[in-house]
mmCIF file of N, CA and C in Angstrom:
data_model
loop_
_atom_site.group_PDB
_atom_site.id
_atom_site.type_symbol
_atom_site.label_atom_id
_atom_site.label_comp_id
_atom_site.label_asym_id
_atom_site.label_seq_id
_atom_site.Cartn_x
_atom_site.Cartn_y
_atom_site.Cartn_z
ATOM 1 N N MET A 1 0.837 -1.177 0.000
ATOM 2 C CA MET A 1 0.000 0.000 0.000
ATOM 3 C C MET A 1 0.883 1.241 0.000
ATOM 4 N N LYS A 2 0.621 2.151 -0.921
ATOM 5 C CA LYS A 2 1.397 3.377 -1.041
ATOM 6 C C LYS A 2 0.929 4.384 0.003
ATOM 7 N N SER A 3 1.879 4.981 0.715
ATOM 8 C CA SER A 3 1.502 5.969 1.722
ATOM 9 C C SER A 3 1.372 7.348 1.074
ATOM 10 N N MET A 4 0.526 8.183 1.675
ATOM 11 C CA MET A 4 0.319 9.532 1.174
ATOM 12 C C MET A 4 1.516 10.392 1.557
ATOM 13 N N ALA A 5 1.797 11.373 0.726
ATOM 14 C CA ALA A 5 2.874 12.307 1.019
ATOM 15 C C ALA A 5 2.471 13.189 2.196
ATOM 16 N N ARG A 6 3.434 13.490 3.030
ATOM 17 C CA ARG A 6 3.176 14.373 4.162
ATOM 18 C C ARG A 6 3.016 15.806 3.685
ATOM 19 N N ILE A 7 2.178 16.540 4.344
ATOM 20 C CA ILE A 7 1.986 17.955 4.061
ATOM 21 C C ILE A 7 3.175 18.715 4.637
ATOM 22 N N ASP A 8 3.667 19.692 3.898
ATOM 23 C CA ASP A 8 4.819 20.486 4.317
ATOM 24 C C ASP A 8 4.354 21.550 5.329
ATOM 25 N N ARG A 9 4.225 21.142 6.578
ATOM 26 C CA ARG A 9 3.705 22.031 7.618
ATOM 27 C C ARG A 9 4.543 23.288 7.824
ATOM 28 N N PRO A 10 5.887 23.191 7.896
ATOM 29 C CA PRO A 10 6.679 24.419 8.088
ATOM 30 C C PRO A 10 6.451 25.438 6.963
ATOM 31 N N ARG A 11 6.345 24.957 5.731
ATOM 32 C CA ARG A 11 6.094 25.877 4.610
ATOM 33 C C ARG A 11 4.750 26.572 4.795
ATOM 34 N N LEU A 12 3.721 25.808 5.159
ATOM 35 C CA LEU A 12 2.390 26.401 5.321
ATOM 36 C C LEU A 12 2.331 27.334 6.514
ATOM 37 N N ASP A 13 3.031 27.010 7.592
ATOM 38 C CA ASP A 13 3.042 27.899 8.749
ATOM 39 C C ASP A 13 3.711 29.230 8.434
ATOM 40 N N ALA A 14 4.655 29.230 7.499
ATOM 41 C CA ALA A 14 5.369 30.455 7.126
ATOM 42 C C ALA A 14 4.709 31.195 5.960
ATOM 43 N N ALA A 15 3.757 30.565 5.292
ATOM 44 C CA ALA A 15 3.162 31.136 4.082
ATOM 45 C C ALA A 15 2.214 32.291 4.399
ATOM 46 N N THR A 16 2.072 33.149 3.403
ATOM 47 C CA THR A 16 1.056 34.196 3.438
ATOM 48 C C THR A 16 -0.103 33.711 2.584
ATOM 49 N N PHE A 17 -1.260 33.547 3.212
ATOM 50 C CA PHE A 17 -2.438 33.046 2.518
ATOM 51 C C PHE A 17 -3.271 34.212 2.007
ATOM 52 N N PRO A 18 -3.794 34.090 0.787
ATOM 53 C CA PRO A 18 -4.575 35.194 0.234
ATOM 54 C C PRO A 18 -5.967 35.340 0.842
ATOM 55 N N ILE A 19 -6.492 34.273 1.431
ATOM 56 C CA ILE A 19 -7.847 34.320 1.979
ATOM 57 C C ILE A 19 -7.866 33.657 3.353
ATOM 58 N N VAL A 20 -8.524 34.310 4.300
ATOM 59 C CA VAL A 20 -8.744 33.751 5.633
ATOM 60 C C VAL A 20 -10.242 33.824 5.905
ATOM 61 N N ILE A 21 -10.801 32.685 6.296
ATOM 62 C CA ILE A 21 -12.240 32.595 6.524
ATOM 63 C C ILE A 21 -12.477 32.132 7.957
ATOM 64 N N ASP A 22 -13.341 32.856 8.655
ATOM 65 C CA ASP A 22 -13.696 32.488 10.025
ATOM 66 C C ASP A 22 -14.877 31.531 9.997
ATOM 67 N N ILE A 23 -14.745 30.433 10.737
ATOM 68 C CA ILE A 23 -15.813 29.450 10.882
ATOM 69 C C ILE A 23 -16.089 29.301 12.376
ATOM 70 N N GLN A 24 -17.337 29.443 12.747
ATOM 71 C CA GLN A 24 -17.724 29.294 14.148
ATOM 72 C C GLN A 24 -17.918 27.814 14.482
ATOM 73 N N THR A 25 -17.274 27.350 15.543
ATOM 74 C CA THR A 25 -17.522 25.985 15.994
ATOM 75 C C THR A 25 -18.916 25.917 16.601
ATOM 76 N N ARG A 26 -19.484 24.711 16.596
ATOM 77 C CA ARG A 26 -20.829 24.499 17.123
ATOM 78 C C ARG A 26 -20.757 23.506 18.276
ATOM 79 N N TYR A 27 -21.711 23.594 19.146
ATOM 80 C CA TYR A 27 -21.784 22.636 20.248
ATOM 81 C C TYR A 27 -21.847 21.212 19.702
ATOM 82 N N ASP A 28 -22.553 21.026 18.589
ATOM 83 C CA ASP A 28 -22.676 19.704 17.965
ATOM 84 C C ASP A 28 -21.345 19.153 17.468
ATOM 85 N N ASP A 29 -20.325 20.002 17.358
ATOM 86 C CA ASP A 29 -19.019 19.565 16.851
ATOM 87 C C ASP A 29 -18.199 18.802 17.892
ATOM 88 N N ILE A 30 -18.536 18.938 19.168
ATOM 89 C CA ILE A 30 -17.676 18.351 20.190
ATOM 90 C C ILE A 30 -17.999 16.878 20.431
ATOM 91 N N ASP A 31 -16.969 16.163 20.856
ATOM 92 C CA ASP A 31 -17.137 14.738 21.166
ATOM 93 C C ASP A 31 -17.064 14.536 22.681
ATOM 94 N N MET A 32 -17.024 13.294 23.094
ATOM 95 C CA MET A 32 -17.058 12.987 24.531
ATOM 96 C C MET A 32 -15.815 13.479 25.272
ATOM 97 N N GLN A 33 -14.715 13.719 24.558
ATOM 98 C CA GLN A 33 -13.506 14.234 25.191
ATOM 99 C C GLN A 33 -13.542 15.756 25.324
ATOM 100 N N GLY A 34 -14.589 16.383 24.759
ATOM 101 C CA GLY A 34 -14.744 17.828 24.894
ATOM 102 C C GLY A 34 -14.036 18.645 23.840
ATOM 103 N N HIS A 35 -13.509 18.004 22.795
ATOM 104 C CA HIS A 35 -12.887 18.773 21.714
ATOM 105 C C HIS A 35 -13.651 18.536 20.418
ATOM 106 N N VAL A 36 -13.347 19.347 19.414
ATOM 107 C CA VAL A 36 -14.017 19.218 18.124
ATOM 108 C C VAL A 36 -13.660 17.863 17.527
ATOM 109 N N ASN A 37 -14.674 17.093 17.180
ATOM 110 C CA ASN A 37 -14.524 15.761 16.617
ATOM 111 C C ASN A 37 -13.806 15.826 15.269
ATOM 112 N N ASN A 38 -13.046 14.780 14.933
ATOM 113 C CA ASN A 38 -12.310 14.742 13.660
ATOM 114 C C ASN A 38 -13.242 14.889 12.463
ATOM 115 N N ALA A 39 -14.408 14.253 12.504
ATOM 116 C CA ALA A 39 -15.355 14.374 11.384
ATOM 117 C C ALA A 39 -15.884 15.797 11.280
ATOM 118 N N ALA A 40 -16.129 16.450 12.418
ATOM 119 C CA ALA A 40 -16.588 17.844 12.392
ATOM 120 C C ALA A 40 -15.495 18.761 11.850
ATOM 121 N N ALA A 41 -14.244 18.413 12.107
ATOM 122 C CA ALA A 41 -13.129 19.213 11.580
ATOM 123 C C ALA A 41 -13.140 19.206 10.048
ATOM 124 N N ILE A 42 -13.471 18.051 9.460
ATOM 125 C CA ILE A 42 -13.560 17.961 7.997
ATOM 126 C C ILE A 42 -14.673 18.864 7.479
ATOM 127 N N VAL A 43 -15.779 18.928 8.214
ATOM 128 C CA VAL A 43 -16.898 19.792 7.817
ATOM 129 C C VAL A 43 -16.485 21.259 7.902
ATOM 130 N N ILE A 44 -15.706 21.620 8.910
ATOM 131 C CA ILE A 44 -15.198 22.993 9.027
ATOM 132 C C ILE A 44 -14.371 23.340 7.798
ATOM 133 N N LEU A 45 -13.483 22.418 7.383
ATOM 134 C CA LEU A 45 -12.677 22.656 6.181
ATOM 135 C C LEU A 45 -13.561 22.769 4.941
ATOM 136 N N GLN A 46 -14.593 21.925 4.851
ATOM 137 C CA GLN A 46 -15.501 21.959 3.710
ATOM 138 C C GLN A 46 -16.254 23.289 3.652
ATOM 139 N N GLU A 47 -16.747 23.749 4.789
ATOM 140 C CA GLU A 47 -17.465 25.018 4.830
ATOM 141 C C GLU A 47 -16.545 26.168 4.407
ATOM 142 N N ALA A 48 -15.304 26.119 4.852
ATOM 143 C CA ALA A 48 -14.340 27.156 4.461
ATOM 144 C C ALA A 48 -14.065 27.102 2.961
ATOM 145 N N ARG A 49 -13.974 25.888 2.381
ATOM 146 C CA ARG A 49 -13.764 25.781 0.926
ATOM 147 C C ARG A 49 -14.941 26.351 0.156
ATOM 148 N N ALA A 50 -16.153 26.110 0.649
ATOM 149 C CA ALA A 50 -17.337 26.656 -0.015
ATOM 150 C C ALA A 50 -17.292 28.185 -0.008
ATOM 151 N N LYS A 51 -16.903 28.770 1.116
ATOM 152 C CA LYS A 51 -16.792 30.233 1.194
ATOM 153 C C LYS A 51 -15.627 30.737 0.342
ATOM 154 N N PHE A 52 -14.554 29.969 0.280
ATOM 155 C CA PHE A 52 -13.428 30.302 -0.598
ATOM 156 C C PHE A 52 -13.906 30.347 -2.056
ATOM 157 N N ASN A 53 -14.688 29.339 -2.452
ATOM 158 C CA ASN A 53 -15.195 29.293 -3.830
ATOM 159 C C ASN A 53 -16.019 30.531 -4.161
ATOM 160 N N VAL A 54 -16.833 30.988 -3.212
ATOM 161 C CA VAL A 54 -17.634 32.192 -3.418
ATOM 162 C C VAL A 54 -16.718 33.407 -3.511
ATOM 163 N N THR A 55 -15.779 33.528 -2.579
ATOM 164 C CA THR A 55 -14.834 34.651 -2.560
ATOM 165 C C THR A 55 -14.017 34.707 -3.853
ATOM 166 N N ALA A 56 -13.596 33.539 -4.348
ATOM 167 C CA ALA A 56 -12.792 33.465 -5.574
ATOM 168 C C ALA A 56 -13.636 33.624 -6.829
ATOM 169 N N GLY A 57 -14.968 33.627 -6.681
ATOM 170 C CA GLY A 57 -15.847 33.756 -7.841
ATOM 171 C C GLY A 57 -15.928 32.493 -8.671
ATOM 172 N N LEU A 58 -15.620 31.348 -8.079
ATOM 173 C CA LEU A 58 -15.577 30.101 -8.836
ATOM 174 C C LEU A 58 -16.923 29.775 -9.483
ATOM 175 N N GLY A 59 -18.011 29.990 -8.771
ATOM 176 C CA GLY A 59 -19.333 29.694 -9.321
ATOM 177 C C GLY A 59 -19.605 30.440 -10.610
ATOM 178 N N LEU A 60 -19.196 31.705 -10.665
ATOM 179 C CA LEU A 60 -19.404 32.514 -11.866
ATOM 180 C C LEU A 60 -18.467 32.096 -12.998
ATOM 181 N N LEU A 61 -17.287 31.597 -12.648
ATOM 182 C CA LEU A 61 -16.286 31.253 -13.649
ATOM 183 C C LEU A 61 -16.495 29.867 -14.264
ATOM 184 N N LEU A 62 -17.215 29.004 -13.567
ATOM 185 C CA LEU A 62 -17.330 27.620 -14.022
ATOM 186 C C LEU A 62 -18.173 27.447 -15.282
ATOM 187 N N GLY A 63 -19.218 28.226 -15.433
ATOM 188 C CA GLY A 63 -20.069 28.052 -16.614
ATOM 189 C C GLY A 63 -20.694 26.671 -16.638
ATOM 190 N N ASP A 64 -20.429 25.900 -17.687
ATOM 191 C CA ASP A 64 -21.027 24.576 -17.854
ATOM 192 C C ASP A 64 -20.213 23.446 -17.226
ATOM 193 N N VAL A 65 -19.124 23.770 -16.557
ATOM 194 C CA VAL A 65 -18.321 22.726 -15.915
ATOM 195 C C VAL A 65 -18.499 22.827 -14.403
ATOM 196 N N ARG A 66 -18.023 21.813 -13.691
ATOM 197 C CA ARG A 66 -18.135 21.822 -12.235
ATOM 198 C C ARG A 66 -16.798 21.397 -11.626
ATOM 199 N N ALA A 67 -16.608 21.777 -10.386
ATOM 200 C CA ALA A 67 -15.403 21.382 -9.646
ATOM 201 C C ALA A 67 -15.796 20.315 -8.641
ATOM 202 N N MET A 68 -15.014 19.232 -8.605
ATOM 203 C CA MET A 68 -15.290 18.123 -7.692
ATOM 204 C C MET A 68 -14.029 17.779 -6.908
ATOM 205 N N VAL A 69 -14.212 17.385 -5.649
ATOM 206 C CA VAL A 69 -13.082 16.931 -4.845
ATOM 207 C C VAL A 69 -12.624 15.582 -5.383
ATOM 208 N N ALA A 70 -11.349 15.499 -5.757
ATOM 209 C CA ALA A 70 -10.772 14.243 -6.242
ATOM 210 C C ALA A 70 -9.916 13.584 -5.164
ATOM 211 N N ALA A 71 -9.328 14.397 -4.301
ATOM 212 C CA ALA A 71 -8.484 13.857 -3.229
ATOM 213 C C ALA A 71 -8.464 14.854 -2.081
ATOM 214 N N LEU A 72 -8.408 14.310 -0.874
ATOM 215 C CA LEU A 72 -8.372 15.128 0.329
ATOM 216 C C LEU A 72 -7.369 14.503 1.287
ATOM 217 N N ASN A 73 -6.365 15.282 1.665
ATOM 218 C CA ASN A 73 -5.356 14.832 2.616
ATOM 219 C C ASN A 73 -5.406 15.779 3.811
ATOM 220 N N VAL A 74 -5.714 15.252 4.984
ATOM 221 C CA VAL A 74 -5.828 16.069 6.192
ATOM 222 C C VAL A 74 -4.883 15.521 7.248
ATOM 223 N N GLU A 75 -4.173 16.429 7.900
ATOM 224 C CA GLU A 75 -3.329 16.070 9.040
ATOM 225 C C GLU A 75 -3.802 16.871 10.247
ATOM 226 N N TYR A 76 -4.019 16.160 11.331
ATOM 227 C CA TYR A 76 -4.467 16.772 12.575
ATOM 228 C C TYR A 76 -3.238 17.109 13.412
ATOM 229 N N ALA A 77 -3.144 18.375 13.823
ATOM 230 C CA ALA A 77 -1.961 18.808 14.560
ATOM 231 C C ALA A 77 -2.256 19.173 16.011
ATOM 232 N N ALA A 78 -3.475 19.593 16.296
ATOM 233 C CA ALA A 78 -3.836 19.989 17.655
ATOM 234 C C ALA A 78 -5.348 19.912 17.810
ATOM 235 N N GLN A 79 -5.792 19.831 19.043
ATOM 236 C CA GLN A 79 -7.227 19.809 19.307
ATOM 237 C C GLN A 79 -7.826 21.194 19.093
ATOM 238 N N MET A 80 -9.081 21.199 18.681
ATOM 239 C CA MET A 80 -9.852 22.439 18.599
ATOM 240 C C MET A 80 -10.994 22.316 19.606
ATOM 241 N N HIS A 81 -11.439 23.460 20.108
ATOM 242 C CA HIS A 81 -12.449 23.457 21.158
ATOM 243 C C HIS A 81 -13.610 24.393 20.829
ATOM 244 N N TYR A 82 -14.770 24.019 21.320
ATOM 245 C CA TYR A 82 -15.960 24.852 21.270
ATOM 246 C C TYR A 82 -15.911 25.757 22.493
ATOM 247 N N PRO A 83 -16.278 27.002 22.433
ATOM 248 C CA PRO A 83 -16.972 27.730 21.380
ATOM 249 C C PRO A 83 -16.070 28.640 20.544
ATOM 250 N N GLU A 84 -14.758 28.481 20.643
ATOM 251 C CA GLU A 84 -13.860 29.374 19.921
ATOM 252 C C GLU A 84 -13.993 29.187 18.410
ATOM 253 N N PRO A 85 -13.951 30.279 17.648
ATOM 254 C CA PRO A 85 -13.994 30.166 16.186
ATOM 255 C C PRO A 85 -12.674 29.628 15.648
ATOM 256 N N VAL A 86 -12.718 29.207 14.405
ATOM 257 C CA VAL A 86 -11.542 28.683 13.710
ATOM 258 C C VAL A 86 -11.281 29.590 12.513
ATOM 259 N N GLN A 87 -10.040 29.986 12.330
ATOM 260 C CA GLN A 87 -9.644 30.758 11.158
ATOM 261 C C GLN A 87 -9.012 29.780 10.167
ATOM 262 N N VAL A 88 -9.631 29.670 8.990
ATOM 263 C CA VAL A 88 -9.124 28.764 7.968
ATOM 264 C C VAL A 88 -8.428 29.596 6.903
ATOM 265 N N HIS A 89 -7.124 29.393 6.784
ATOM 266 C CA HIS A 89 -6.287 30.088 5.815
ATOM 267 C C HIS A 89 -6.272 29.224 4.552
ATOM 268 N N ILE A 90 -6.579 29.840 3.404
ATOM 269 C CA ILE A 90 -6.722 29.070 2.167
ATOM 270 C C ILE A 90 -5.971 29.757 1.036
ATOM 271 N N GLY A 91 -5.319 28.930 0.231
ATOM 272 C CA GLY A 91 -4.663 29.430 -0.968
ATOM 273 C C GLY A 91 -4.517 28.318 -1.985
ATOM 274 N N VAL A 92 -4.219 28.717 -3.197
ATOM 275 C CA VAL A 92 -3.997 27.747 -4.271
ATOM 276 C C VAL A 92 -2.547 27.302 -4.206
ATOM 277 N N LEU A 93 -2.357 25.992 -4.186
ATOM 278 C CA LEU A 93 -1.017 25.417 -4.106
ATOM 279 C C LEU A 93 -0.446 25.166 -5.488
ATOM 280 N N SER A 94 -1.295 24.650 -6.405
ATOM 281 C CA SER A 94 -0.824 24.384 -7.771
ATOM 282 C C SER A 94 -2.002 24.314 -8.728
ATOM 283 N N LEU A 95 -1.679 24.549 -10.002
ATOM 284 C CA LEU A 95 -2.656 24.461 -11.086
ATOM 285 C C LEU A 95 -2.186 23.407 -12.068
ATOM 286 N N GLY A 96 -3.059 22.463 -12.371
ATOM 287 C CA GLY A 96 -2.745 21.430 -13.351
ATOM 288 C C GLY A 96 -3.529 21.663 -14.631
ATOM 289 N N ARG A 97 -3.536 20.682 -15.510
ATOM 290 C CA ARG A 97 -4.271 20.814 -16.764
ATOM 291 C C ARG A 97 -5.778 20.751 -16.540
ATOM 292 N N THR A 98 -6.241 19.773 -15.729
ATOM 293 C CA THR A 98 -7.667 19.604 -15.472
ATOM 294 C C THR A 98 -8.014 19.770 -13.996
ATOM 295 N N SER A 99 -7.046 20.140 -13.189
ATOM 296 C CA SER A 99 -7.286 20.217 -11.752
ATOM 297 C C SER A 99 -6.498 21.358 -11.126
ATOM 298 N N PHE A 100 -6.859 21.649 -9.902
ATOM 299 C CA PHE A 100 -6.078 22.581 -9.098
ATOM 300 C C PHE A 100 -6.048 22.038 -7.675
ATOM 301 N N THR A 101 -5.012 22.408 -6.946
ATOM 302 C CA THR A 101 -4.864 21.962 -5.565
ATOM 303 C C THR A 101 -4.892 23.180 -4.666
ATOM 304 N N ILE A 102 -5.773 23.128 -3.672
ATOM 305 C CA ILE A 102 -5.776 24.193 -2.676
ATOM 306 C C ILE A 102 -5.252 23.615 -1.371
ATOM 307 N N THR A 103 -4.742 24.493 -0.542
ATOM 308 C CA THR A 103 -4.254 24.084 0.766
ATOM 309 C C THR A 103 -4.969 24.912 1.814
ATOM 310 N N GLN A 104 -5.167 24.289 2.962
ATOM 311 C CA GLN A 104 -5.861 24.938 4.055
ATOM 312 C C GLN A 104 -5.100 24.688 5.357
ATOM 313 N N VAL A 105 -5.033 25.728 6.176
ATOM 314 C CA VAL A 105 -4.523 25.582 7.528
ATOM 315 C C VAL A 105 -5.590 26.165 8.451
ATOM 316 N N ALA A 106 -6.112 25.333 9.336
ATOM 317 C CA ALA A 106 -7.116 25.786 10.297
ATOM 318 C C ALA A 106 -6.406 26.110 11.602
ATOM 319 N N ARG A 107 -6.615 27.325 12.069
ATOM 320 C CA ARG A 107 -5.969 27.771 13.299
ATOM 321 C C ARG A 107 -7.029 28.213 14.296
ATOM 322 N N GLN A 108 -6.778 27.900 15.534
ATOM 323 C CA GLN A 108 -7.663 28.341 16.605
ATOM 324 C C GLN A 108 -6.797 28.959 17.679
ATOM 325 N N ASN A 109 -7.132 30.179 18.051
ATOM 326 C CA ASN A 109 -6.334 30.919 19.044
ATOM 327 C C ASN A 109 -4.873 31.014 18.617
ATOM 328 N N GLY A 110 -4.637 31.180 17.308
ATOM 329 C CA GLY A 110 -3.292 31.349 16.773
ATOM 330 C C GLY A 110 -2.492 30.077 16.602
ATOM 331 N N ARG A 111 -3.056 28.929 16.982
ATOM 332 C CA ARG A 111 -2.337 27.654 16.904
ATOM 333 C C ARG A 111 -2.857 26.840 15.731
ATOM 334 N N SER A 112 -1.952 26.334 14.907
ATOM 335 C CA SER A 112 -2.341 25.496 13.774
ATOM 336 C C SER A 112 -2.871 24.163 14.285
ATOM 337 N N ALA A 113 -4.100 23.825 13.866
ATOM 338 C CA ALA A 113 -4.737 22.600 14.342
ATOM 339 C C ALA A 113 -4.948 21.584 13.227
ATOM 340 N N LEU A 114 -5.162 22.055 12.001
ATOM 341 C CA LEU A 114 -5.403 21.173 10.855
ATOM 342 C C LEU A 114 -4.621 21.676 9.663
ATOM 343 N N TYR A 115 -4.112 20.733 8.897
ATOM 344 C CA TYR A 115 -3.479 21.038 7.614
ATOM 345 C C TYR A 115 -4.192 20.177 6.576
ATOM 346 N N ALA A 116 -4.514 20.766 5.430
ATOM 347 C CA ALA A 116 -5.207 19.988 4.400
ATOM 348 C C ALA A 116 -4.735 20.399 3.016
ATOM 349 N N GLU A 117 -4.703 19.414 2.137
ATOM 350 C CA GLU A 117 -4.490 19.655 0.713
ATOM 351 C C GLU A 117 -5.636 18.974 -0.016
ATOM 352 N N VAL A 118 -6.263 19.711 -0.927
ATOM 353 C CA VAL A 118 -7.452 19.224 -1.624
ATOM 354 C C VAL A 118 -7.247 19.383 -3.123
ATOM 355 N N VAL A 119 -7.332 18.268 -3.837
ATOM 356 C CA VAL A 119 -7.249 18.297 -5.292
ATOM 357 C C VAL A 119 -8.678 18.388 -5.828
ATOM 358 N N MET A 120 -8.932 19.424 -6.608
ATOM 359 C CA MET A 120 -10.232 19.641 -7.228
ATOM 360 C C MET A 120 -10.089 19.425 -8.737
ATOM 361 N N VAL A 121 -10.961 18.609 -9.298
ATOM 362 C CA VAL A 121 -10.949 18.337 -10.737
ATOM 363 C C VAL A 121 -12.093 19.103 -11.388
ATOM 364 N N ILE A 122 -11.796 19.692 -12.520
ATOM 365 C CA ILE A 122 -12.816 20.371 -13.319
ATOM 366 C C ILE A 122 -13.365 19.352 -14.309
ATOM 367 N N ALA A 123 -14.691 19.222 -14.355
ATOM 368 C CA ALA A 123 -15.296 18.222 -15.229
ATOM 369 C C ALA A 123 -16.529 18.793 -15.919
ATOM 370 N N ASP A 124 -16.801 18.239 -17.112
ATOM 371 C CA ASP A 124 -18.056 18.517 -17.803
ATOM 372 C C ASP A 124 -18.825 17.207 -17.874
ATOM 373 N N ALA A 125 -19.838 17.124 -18.689
ATOM 374 C CA ALA A 125 -20.668 15.919 -18.772
ATOM 375 C C ALA A 125 -19.879 14.689 -19.221
ATOM 376 N N ASN A 126 -18.736 14.895 -19.890
ATOM 377 C CA ASN A 126 -17.933 13.783 -20.400
ATOM 378 C C ASN A 126 -16.772 13.393 -19.499
ATOM 379 N N GLY A 127 -16.584 14.102 -18.389
ATOM 380 C CA GLY A 127 -15.478 13.806 -17.488
ATOM 381 C C GLY A 127 -14.535 14.986 -17.345
ATOM 382 N N PRO A 128 -13.305 14.737 -16.858
ATOM 383 C CA PRO A 128 -12.348 15.826 -16.652
ATOM 384 C C PRO A 128 -12.112 16.633 -17.933
ATOM 385 N N THR A 129 -11.999 17.935 -17.751
ATOM 386 C CA THR A 129 -11.781 18.838 -18.878
ATOM 387 C C THR A 129 -10.763 19.897 -18.466
ATOM 388 N N ALA A 130 -10.164 20.524 -19.441
ATOM 389 C CA ALA A 130 -9.121 21.521 -19.171
ATOM 390 C C ALA A 130 -9.668 22.669 -18.326
ATOM 391 N N LEU A 131 -8.828 23.167 -17.426
ATOM 392 C CA LEU A 131 -9.194 24.323 -16.611
ATOM 393 C C LEU A 131 -9.489 25.496 -17.526
ATOM 394 N N PRO A 132 -10.660 26.097 -17.393
ATOM 395 C CA PRO A 132 -10.944 27.287 -18.198
ATOM 396 C C PRO A 132 -9.922 28.391 -17.918
ATOM 397 N N THR A 133 -9.594 29.139 -18.933
ATOM 398 C CA THR A 133 -8.610 30.219 -18.818
ATOM 399 C C THR A 133 -8.979 31.191 -17.707
ATOM 400 N N GLU A 134 -10.260 31.497 -17.567
ATOM 401 C CA GLU A 134 -10.707 32.450 -16.545
ATOM 402 C C GLU A 134 -10.387 31.942 -15.138
ATOM 403 N N ILE A 135 -10.566 30.651 -14.910
ATOM 404 C CA ILE A 135 -10.267 30.075 -13.603
ATOM 405 C C ILE A 135 -8.763 30.086 -13.370
ATOM 406 N N ARG A 136 -8.002 29.709 -14.383
ATOM 407 C CA ARG A 136 -6.542 29.700 -14.262
ATOM 408 C C ARG A 136 -6.030 31.098 -13.893
ATOM 409 N N GLU A 137 -6.526 32.120 -14.578
ATOM 410 C CA GLU A 137 -6.087 33.490 -14.302
ATOM 411 C C GLU A 137 -6.506 33.950 -12.903
ATOM 412 N N ALA A 138 -7.743 33.639 -12.516
ATOM 413 C CA ALA A 138 -8.220 34.038 -11.191
ATOM 414 C C ALA A 138 -7.427 33.348 -10.092
ATOM 415 N N PHE A 139 -7.143 32.063 -10.284
ATOM 416 C CA PHE A 139 -6.458 31.311 -9.244
ATOM 417 C C PHE A 139 -4.967 31.619 -9.177
ATOM 418 N N GLN A 140 -4.371 32.109 -10.242
ATOM 419 C CA GLN A 140 -2.967 32.501 -10.173
ATOM 420 C C GLN A 140 -2.777 33.625 -9.168
ATOM 421 N N ARG A 141 -3.792 34.465 -9.018
ATOM 422 C CA ARG A 141 -3.734 35.556 -8.035
ATOM 423 C C ARG A 141 -3.933 35.041 -6.600
ATOM 424 N N LEU A 142 -4.418 33.814 -6.471
ATOM 425 C CA LEU A 142 -4.701 33.251 -5.146
ATOM 426 C C LEU A 142 -3.665 32.216 -4.711
ATOM 427 N N CYS A 143 -2.544 32.152 -5.419
ATOM 428 C CA CYS A 143 -1.485 31.219 -5.050
ATOM 429 C C CYS A 143 -0.779 31.673 -3.780
ATOM 430 N N LEU A 144 -0.252 30.728 -3.036
ATOM 431 C CA LEU A 144 0.483 31.051 -1.818
ATOM 432 C C LEU A 144 1.704 31.885 -2.142
ATOM 433 N N SER A 145 2.050 32.739 -1.201
ATOM 434 C CA SER A 145 3.287 33.512 -1.362
ATOM 435 C C SER A 145 4.152 33.359 -0.132
#
């Protein structure tokens, strides 16, 4: 079985992210140990990606194609707690021919708690298709620095 590549945490901790989205934790997110459950953490990242898509104008740029999650790699670094909000830092890591990869770092009280890399594939009715020029240009401005 092939192991997944580790996320470059030091690089992400030092990076300047173009977008930061605040997500409020919910009482329903906590588990019996009193911290945000791992499954709820994934939902926090998903909600932040949805807001990122709106901020980046992805819905307007897609036209007849759609973006789908093809791969999700998450590393848990620290516990998160209710009721403190989570700041999710998001940027584009790379652009491919039919896909793009975004990276997310979720921080609570200034401490990095989650690291994620998400590969999104652009597809039409026939399957994966080339990234539209408009998306490529918009996302080049959202790359990590």
